[in-house]
Tab-separated table of C-alpha atoms and ligand atoms in Angstrom:
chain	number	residue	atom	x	y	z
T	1	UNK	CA	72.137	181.627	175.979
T	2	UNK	CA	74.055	178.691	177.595
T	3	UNK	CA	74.036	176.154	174.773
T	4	UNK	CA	74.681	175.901	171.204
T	5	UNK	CA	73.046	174.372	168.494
T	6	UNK	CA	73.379	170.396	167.938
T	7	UNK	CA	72.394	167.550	165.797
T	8	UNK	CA	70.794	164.838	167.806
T	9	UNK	CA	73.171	161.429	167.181
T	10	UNK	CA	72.161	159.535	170.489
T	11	UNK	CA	69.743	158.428	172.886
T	12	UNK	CA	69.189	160.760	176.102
T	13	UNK	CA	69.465	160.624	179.580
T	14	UNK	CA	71.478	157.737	179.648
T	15	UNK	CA	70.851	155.896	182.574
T	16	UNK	CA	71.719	156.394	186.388
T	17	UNK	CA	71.785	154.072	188.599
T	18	UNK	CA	73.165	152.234	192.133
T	19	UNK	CA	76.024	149.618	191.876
T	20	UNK	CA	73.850	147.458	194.012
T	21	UNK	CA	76.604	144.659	194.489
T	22	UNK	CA	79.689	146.687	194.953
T	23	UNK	CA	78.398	148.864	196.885
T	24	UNK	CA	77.697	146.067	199.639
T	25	UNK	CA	81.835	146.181	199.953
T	26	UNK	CA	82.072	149.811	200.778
T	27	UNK	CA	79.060	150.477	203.578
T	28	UNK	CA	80.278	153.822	204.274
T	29	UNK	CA	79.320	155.132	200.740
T	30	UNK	CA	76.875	155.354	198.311
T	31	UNK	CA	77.799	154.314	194.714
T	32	UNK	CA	76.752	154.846	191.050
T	33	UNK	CA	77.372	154.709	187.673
T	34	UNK	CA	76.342	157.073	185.023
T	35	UNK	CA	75.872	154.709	181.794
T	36	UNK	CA	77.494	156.667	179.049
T	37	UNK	CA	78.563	153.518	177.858
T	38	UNK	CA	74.953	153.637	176.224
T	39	UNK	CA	75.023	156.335	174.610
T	40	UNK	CA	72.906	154.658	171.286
T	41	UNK	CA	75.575	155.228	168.789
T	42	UNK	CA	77.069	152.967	167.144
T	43	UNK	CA	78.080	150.961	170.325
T	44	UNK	CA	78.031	154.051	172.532
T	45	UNK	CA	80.486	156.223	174.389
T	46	UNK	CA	81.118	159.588	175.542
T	47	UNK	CA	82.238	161.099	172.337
T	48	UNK	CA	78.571	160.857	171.118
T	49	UNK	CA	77.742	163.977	173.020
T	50	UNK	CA	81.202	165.983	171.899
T	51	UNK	CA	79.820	164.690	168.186
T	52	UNK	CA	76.549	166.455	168.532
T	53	UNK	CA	77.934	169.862	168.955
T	54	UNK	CA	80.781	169.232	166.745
T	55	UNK	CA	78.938	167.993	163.513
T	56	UNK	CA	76.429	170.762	163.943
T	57	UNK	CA	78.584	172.942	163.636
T	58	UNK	CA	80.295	170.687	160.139
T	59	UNK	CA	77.011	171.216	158.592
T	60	UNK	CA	76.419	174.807	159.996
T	61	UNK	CA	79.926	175.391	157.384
T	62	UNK	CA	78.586	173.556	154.351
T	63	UNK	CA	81.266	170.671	155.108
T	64	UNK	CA	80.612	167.721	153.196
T	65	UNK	CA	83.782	165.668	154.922
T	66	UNK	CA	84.873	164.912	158.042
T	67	UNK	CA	88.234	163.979	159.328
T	68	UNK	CA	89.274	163.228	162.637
T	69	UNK	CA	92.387	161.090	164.313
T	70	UNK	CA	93.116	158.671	166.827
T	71	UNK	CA	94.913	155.642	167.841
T	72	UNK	CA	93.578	152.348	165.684
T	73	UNK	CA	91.824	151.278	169.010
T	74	UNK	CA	89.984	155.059	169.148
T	75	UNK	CA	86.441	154.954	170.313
T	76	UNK	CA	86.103	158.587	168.824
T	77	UNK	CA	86.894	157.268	165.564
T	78	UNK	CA	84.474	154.781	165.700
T	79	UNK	CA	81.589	156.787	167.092
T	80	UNK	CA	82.984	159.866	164.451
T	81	UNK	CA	82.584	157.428	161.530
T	82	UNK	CA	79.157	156.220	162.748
T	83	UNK	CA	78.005	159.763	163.308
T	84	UNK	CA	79.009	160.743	159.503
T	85	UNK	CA	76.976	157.397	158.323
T	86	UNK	CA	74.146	158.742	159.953
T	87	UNK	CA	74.277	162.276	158.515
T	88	UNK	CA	75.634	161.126	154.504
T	89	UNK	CA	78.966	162.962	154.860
T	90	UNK	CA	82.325	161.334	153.833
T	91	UNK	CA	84.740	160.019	156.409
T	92	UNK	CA	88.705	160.222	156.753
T	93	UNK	CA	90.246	158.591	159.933
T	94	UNK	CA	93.778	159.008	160.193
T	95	UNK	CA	95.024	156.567	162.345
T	96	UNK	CA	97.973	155.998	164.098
T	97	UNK	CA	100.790	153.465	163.701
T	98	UNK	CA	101.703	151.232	163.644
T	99	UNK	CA	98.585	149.244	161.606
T	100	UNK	CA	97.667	146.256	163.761
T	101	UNK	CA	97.938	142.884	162.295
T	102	UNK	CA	94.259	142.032	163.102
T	103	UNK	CA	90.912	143.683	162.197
T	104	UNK	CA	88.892	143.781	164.914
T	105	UNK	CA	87.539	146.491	168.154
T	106	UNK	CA	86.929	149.312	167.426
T	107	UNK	CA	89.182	149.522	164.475
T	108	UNK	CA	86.913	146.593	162.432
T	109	UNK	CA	83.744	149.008	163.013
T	110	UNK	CA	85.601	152.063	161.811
T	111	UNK	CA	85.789	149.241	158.219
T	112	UNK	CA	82.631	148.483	158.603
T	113	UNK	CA	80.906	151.972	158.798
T	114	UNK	CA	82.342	152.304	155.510
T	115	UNK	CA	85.495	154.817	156.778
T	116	UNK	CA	88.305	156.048	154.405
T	117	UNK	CA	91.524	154.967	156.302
T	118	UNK	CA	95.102	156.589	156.489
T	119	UNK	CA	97.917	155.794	158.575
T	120	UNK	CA	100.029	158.078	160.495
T	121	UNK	CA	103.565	158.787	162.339
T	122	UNK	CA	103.351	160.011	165.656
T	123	UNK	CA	106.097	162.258	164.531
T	124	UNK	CA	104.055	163.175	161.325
T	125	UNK	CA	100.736	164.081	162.717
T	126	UNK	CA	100.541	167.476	161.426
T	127	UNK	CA	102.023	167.397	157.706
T	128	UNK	CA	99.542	164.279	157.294
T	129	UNK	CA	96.802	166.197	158.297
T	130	UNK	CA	97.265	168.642	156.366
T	131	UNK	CA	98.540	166.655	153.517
T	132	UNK	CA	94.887	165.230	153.463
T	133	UNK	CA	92.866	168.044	153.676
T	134	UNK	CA	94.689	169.899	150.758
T	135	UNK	CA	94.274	166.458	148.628
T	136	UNK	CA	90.650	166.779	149.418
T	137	UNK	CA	90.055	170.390	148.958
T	138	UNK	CA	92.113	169.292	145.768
T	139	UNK	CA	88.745	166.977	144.853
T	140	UNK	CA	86.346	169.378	145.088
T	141	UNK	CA	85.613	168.561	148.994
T	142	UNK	CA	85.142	170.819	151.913
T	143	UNK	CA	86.350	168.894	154.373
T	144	UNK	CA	86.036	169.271	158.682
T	145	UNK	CA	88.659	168.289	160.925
T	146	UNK	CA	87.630	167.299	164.482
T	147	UNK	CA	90.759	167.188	166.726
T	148	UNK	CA	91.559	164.248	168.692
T	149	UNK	CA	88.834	163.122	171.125
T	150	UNK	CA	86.533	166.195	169.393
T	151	UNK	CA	88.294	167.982	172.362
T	152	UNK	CA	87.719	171.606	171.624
T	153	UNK	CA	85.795	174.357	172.810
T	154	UNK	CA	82.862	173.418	170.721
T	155	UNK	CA	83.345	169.750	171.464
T	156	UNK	CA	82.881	170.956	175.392
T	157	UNK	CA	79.173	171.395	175.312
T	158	UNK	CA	78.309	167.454	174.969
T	159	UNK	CA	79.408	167.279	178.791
T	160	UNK	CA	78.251	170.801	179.574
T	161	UNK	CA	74.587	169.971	178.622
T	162	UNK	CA	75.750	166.292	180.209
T	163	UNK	CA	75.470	168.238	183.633
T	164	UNK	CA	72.185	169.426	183.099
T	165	UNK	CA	71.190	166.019	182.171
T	166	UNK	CA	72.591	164.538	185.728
T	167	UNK	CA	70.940	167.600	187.757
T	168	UNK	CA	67.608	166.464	186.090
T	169	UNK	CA	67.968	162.926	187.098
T	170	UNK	CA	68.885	163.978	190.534
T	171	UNK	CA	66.415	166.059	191.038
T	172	UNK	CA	63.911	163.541	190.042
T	173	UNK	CA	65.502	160.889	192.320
T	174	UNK	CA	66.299	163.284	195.302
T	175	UNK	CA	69.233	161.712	195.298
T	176	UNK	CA	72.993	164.030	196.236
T	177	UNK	CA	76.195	163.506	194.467
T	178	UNK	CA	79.121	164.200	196.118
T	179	UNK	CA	81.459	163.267	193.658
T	180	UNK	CA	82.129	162.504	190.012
T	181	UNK	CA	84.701	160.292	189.070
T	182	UNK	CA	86.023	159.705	185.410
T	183	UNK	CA	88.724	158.962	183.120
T	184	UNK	CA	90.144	162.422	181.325
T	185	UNK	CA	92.302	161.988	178.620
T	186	UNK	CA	91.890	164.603	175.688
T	187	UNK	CA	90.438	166.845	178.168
T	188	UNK	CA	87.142	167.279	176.406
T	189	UNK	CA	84.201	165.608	178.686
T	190	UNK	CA	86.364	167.015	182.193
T	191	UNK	CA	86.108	170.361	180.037
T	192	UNK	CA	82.316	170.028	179.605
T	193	UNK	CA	81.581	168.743	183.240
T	194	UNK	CA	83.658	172.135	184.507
T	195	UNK	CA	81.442	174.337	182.255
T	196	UNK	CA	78.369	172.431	183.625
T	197	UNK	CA	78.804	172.912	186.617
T	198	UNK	CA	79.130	176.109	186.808
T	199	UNK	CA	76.542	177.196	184.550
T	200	UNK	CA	74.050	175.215	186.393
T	201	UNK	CA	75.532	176.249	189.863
T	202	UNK	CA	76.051	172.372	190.847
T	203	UNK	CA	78.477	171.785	193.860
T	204	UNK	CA	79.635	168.236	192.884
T	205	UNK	CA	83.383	167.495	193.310
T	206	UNK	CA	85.252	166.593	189.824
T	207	UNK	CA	87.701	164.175	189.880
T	208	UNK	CA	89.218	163.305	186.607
T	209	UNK	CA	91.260	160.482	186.643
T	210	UNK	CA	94.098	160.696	184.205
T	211	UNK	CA	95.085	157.998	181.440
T	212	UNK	CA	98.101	159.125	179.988
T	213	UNK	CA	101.224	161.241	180.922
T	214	UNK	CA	101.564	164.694	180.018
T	215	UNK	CA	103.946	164.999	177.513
T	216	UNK	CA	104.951	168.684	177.034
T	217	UNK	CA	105.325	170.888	180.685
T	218	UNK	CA	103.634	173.867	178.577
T	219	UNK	CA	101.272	172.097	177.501
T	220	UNK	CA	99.723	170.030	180.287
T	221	UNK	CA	96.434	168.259	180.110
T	222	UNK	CA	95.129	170.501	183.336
T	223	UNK	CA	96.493	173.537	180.737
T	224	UNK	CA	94.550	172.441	177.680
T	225	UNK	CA	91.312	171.805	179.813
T	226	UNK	CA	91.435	174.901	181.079
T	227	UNK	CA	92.040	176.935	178.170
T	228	UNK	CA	88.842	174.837	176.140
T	229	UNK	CA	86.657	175.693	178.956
T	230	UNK	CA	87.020	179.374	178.911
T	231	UNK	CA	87.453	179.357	175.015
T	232	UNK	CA	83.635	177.677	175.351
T	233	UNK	CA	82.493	180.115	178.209
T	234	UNK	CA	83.492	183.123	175.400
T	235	UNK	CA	81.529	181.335	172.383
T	236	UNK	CA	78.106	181.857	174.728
T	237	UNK	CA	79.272	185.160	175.924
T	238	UNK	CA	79.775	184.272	179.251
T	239	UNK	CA	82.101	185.599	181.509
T	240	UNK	CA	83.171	182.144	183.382
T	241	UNK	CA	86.855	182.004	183.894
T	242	UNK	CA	88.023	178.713	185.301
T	243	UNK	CA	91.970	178.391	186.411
T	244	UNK	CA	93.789	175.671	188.291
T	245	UNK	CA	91.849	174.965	190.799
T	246	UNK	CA	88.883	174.514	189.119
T	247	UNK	CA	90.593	171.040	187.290
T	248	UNK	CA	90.794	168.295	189.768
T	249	UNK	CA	93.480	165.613	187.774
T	250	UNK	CA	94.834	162.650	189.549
T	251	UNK	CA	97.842	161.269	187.613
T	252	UNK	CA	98.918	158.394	190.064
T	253	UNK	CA	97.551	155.665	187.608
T	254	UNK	CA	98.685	156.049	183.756
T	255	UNK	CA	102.265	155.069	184.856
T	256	UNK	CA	102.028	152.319	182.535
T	257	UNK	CA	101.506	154.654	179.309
T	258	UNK	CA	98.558	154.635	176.843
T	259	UNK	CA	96.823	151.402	175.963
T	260	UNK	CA	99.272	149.476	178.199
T	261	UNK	CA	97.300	146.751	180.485
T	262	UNK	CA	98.230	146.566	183.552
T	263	UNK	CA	96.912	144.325	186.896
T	264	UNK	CA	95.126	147.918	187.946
T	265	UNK	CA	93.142	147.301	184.844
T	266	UNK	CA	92.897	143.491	184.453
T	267	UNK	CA	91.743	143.009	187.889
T	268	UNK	CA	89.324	146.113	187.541
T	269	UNK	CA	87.604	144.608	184.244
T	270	UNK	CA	86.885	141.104	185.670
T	271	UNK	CA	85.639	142.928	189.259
T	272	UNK	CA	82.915	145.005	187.624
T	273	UNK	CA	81.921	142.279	184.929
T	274	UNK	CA	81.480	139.651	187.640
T	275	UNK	CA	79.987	141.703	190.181
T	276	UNK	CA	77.718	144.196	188.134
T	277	UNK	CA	77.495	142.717	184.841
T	278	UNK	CA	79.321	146.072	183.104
T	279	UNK	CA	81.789	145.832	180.728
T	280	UNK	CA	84.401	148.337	181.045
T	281	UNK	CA	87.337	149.077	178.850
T	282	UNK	CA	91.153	148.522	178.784
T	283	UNK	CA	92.274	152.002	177.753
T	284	UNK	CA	90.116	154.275	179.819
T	285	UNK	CA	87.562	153.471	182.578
T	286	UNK	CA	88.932	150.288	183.464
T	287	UNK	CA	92.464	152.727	184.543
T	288	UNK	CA	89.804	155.002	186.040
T	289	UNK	CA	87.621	152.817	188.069
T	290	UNK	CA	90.949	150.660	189.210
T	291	UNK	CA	92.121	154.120	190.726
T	292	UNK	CA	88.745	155.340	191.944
T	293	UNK	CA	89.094	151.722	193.905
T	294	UNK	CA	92.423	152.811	194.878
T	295	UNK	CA	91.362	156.187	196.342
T	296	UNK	CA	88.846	154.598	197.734
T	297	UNK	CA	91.323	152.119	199.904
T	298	UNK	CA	93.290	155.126	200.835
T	299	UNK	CA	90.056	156.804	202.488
T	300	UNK	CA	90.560	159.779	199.691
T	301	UNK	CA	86.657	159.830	200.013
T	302	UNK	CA	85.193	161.185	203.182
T	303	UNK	CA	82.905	158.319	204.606
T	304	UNK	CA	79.385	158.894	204.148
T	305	UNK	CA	80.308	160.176	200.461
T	306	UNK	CA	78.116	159.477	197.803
T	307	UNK	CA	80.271	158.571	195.162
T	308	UNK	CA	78.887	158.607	190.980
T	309	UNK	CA	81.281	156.485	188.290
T	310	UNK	CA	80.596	158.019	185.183
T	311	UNK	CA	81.088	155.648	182.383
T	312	UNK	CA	82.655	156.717	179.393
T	313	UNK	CA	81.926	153.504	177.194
T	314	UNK	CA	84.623	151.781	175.345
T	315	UNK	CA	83.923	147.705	175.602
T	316	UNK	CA	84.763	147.048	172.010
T	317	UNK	CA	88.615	147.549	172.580
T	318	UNK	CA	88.109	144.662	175.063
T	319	UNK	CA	88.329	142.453	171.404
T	320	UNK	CA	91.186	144.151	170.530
T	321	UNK	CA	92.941	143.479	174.032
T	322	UNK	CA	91.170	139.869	174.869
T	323	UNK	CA	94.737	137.981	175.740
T	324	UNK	CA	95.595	140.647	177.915
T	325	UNK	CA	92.330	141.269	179.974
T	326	UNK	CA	92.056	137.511	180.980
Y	401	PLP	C1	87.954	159.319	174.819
Y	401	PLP	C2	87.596	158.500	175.962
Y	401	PLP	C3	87.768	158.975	177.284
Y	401	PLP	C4	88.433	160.286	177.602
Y	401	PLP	O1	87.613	161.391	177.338
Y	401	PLP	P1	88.276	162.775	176.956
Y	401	PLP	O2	87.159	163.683	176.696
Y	401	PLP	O3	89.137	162.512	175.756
Y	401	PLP	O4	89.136	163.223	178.094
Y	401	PLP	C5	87.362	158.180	178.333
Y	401	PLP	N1	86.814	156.960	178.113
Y	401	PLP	C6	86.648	156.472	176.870
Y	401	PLP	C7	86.059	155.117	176.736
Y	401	PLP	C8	87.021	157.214	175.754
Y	401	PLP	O5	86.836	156.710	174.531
């Protein structure tokens, strides 16, 4: 067995293709973009895959309420709400402070899909979240707390099953990856793409590109993706065992801190909407494709690479963040 059971939420493959007009500025390489910014739900994005193994297993345990938490901005609040529409189960997103003073992004869907919202402390995560569950246990509820970004070892499978996905498409196309570029951030889709690959024997290079600083030394992004990955390998009985080297992390470009726009990001959002007609985001693959283009200028790439962007999704923060994106 190399998969678990899942409820379907989006629309798959999403698509593949060439970034025709870019591509014309770097001759040497071959690029493209994996559209996981159409993912079908609810506006799309790459926690709609984490979602499908996630609320499988929510219903597998009876659960009849979800939680989950993010920042106000969080796509995988939005697409969590939209998922527990879809399904008829009850909603809590805690969100994080402080409140913004207008209603709109992401954080205007999570209203719209009919979410029950909470506000929380940075500080405060933990008592909150528990102080909710208890008050709905207290109700009569059986609630089901996804952790931030559904990053887990369950959540892992959405991008392990992603990697079967891409080999199909590849092998359909004839076409040859060389490399996979993304933005990594809860650790949950670079989690997936390790388990992928190696339960599909791919040889692509993973390069996550990292959004935000690590915070605790013993408790590094790198560390949590590894330990999610092998936790995931163990649920299917499989011996995989990845370690440090199998997590690829560049953390030249989050400098800034989370959510903060920078040029990297500006000039990044305007560059792929002019030239390609794809909207990317403020928070994570704008930072990601603005240091893919980086690496890129620094010849990190071997020439004659064949290079894929995969697309996380995203766009509706760009309301949130218009006067800073322009
Ligand atoms: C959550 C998110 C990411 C990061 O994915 P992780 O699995 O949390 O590392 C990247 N891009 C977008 C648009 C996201 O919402």
């Amino acid at each position: 067995m190399i998969d678990l059971k899942y409820c379907p939420l989006g629309f798959f493959p999403t698509p593949l293709h060439k970034l025709g007009n870019l591509n014309s500025n770097f001759p040497d390489y071959k690029l493209f973009i994996k559209r996981d910014d159409q993912t079908g739900l609810a506006l799309g994005g790459n926690k709609t895959r984490k979602l499908e193994y996630l609320f499988q297993d929510a219903l597998d345990k009876d659960s009849d309420t979800i939680i989950t938490l993010g920042a106000p901005q969080s796509n995988h609040c939005r697409q969590t709400a939209a998922a527990a529409t879809k399904l008829g189960l009850e909603c809590h997103l805690l969100l994080r402070e402080p409140k913004p003073m207008d209603i709109n992004g992401n954080y205007l869907m999570d209203k719209m899909l009919g979410a029950y919202i909470h506000w929380f402390q940075q500080e405060e995560m933990k008592s909150k979240e528990e102080e909710l569950i208890n008050h709905l246990k207290a109700e009569g509820k059986k609630p089901y707390l996804i952790p931030i970004g559904g990053s887990n070892d369950i959540g892992t499978f959405g991008y392990a099953r992603a990697m079967k996905e891409i080999k199909q498409q590849l092998d359909e196309t004839g076409e040859k990856i060389d490399y996979i570029v993304f933005a990594s951030c809860s650790g949950g889709t670079h989690s997936g793409m390790i388990l992928g690959k190696k339960l599909f024997n791919l040889d692509h290079n993973i390069i996550g590109i990292s959004i935000t600083k690590d915070i605790d030394p013993e408790n590094t992004l790198q560390d949590h993706i590894i330990k999610i990955t092998n936790e995931a390998a163990s649920l299917i009985n499989s011996n995989i065992k990845v370690n440090k080297n199998d997590v690829v992390l560049i953390d030249g470009y989050n400098d800034a801190g989370y959510g903060v726009v920078t040029d990297l990001e500006k000039h990044t959002l305007s560059l792929l909407a002019k030239k390609e007609g794809i909207f990317l985001d403020p928070v994570y693959s704008g930072r990601a494709f603005g240091g893919f283009l980086d690496l890129m200028s620094k010849n990190y790439f071997p020439k004659g690479s064949t290079i894929l962007f995969w697309h996380t999704g995203g766009a509706p923060a760009n309301f949130h963040y218009a006067d800073q994106i322009l």
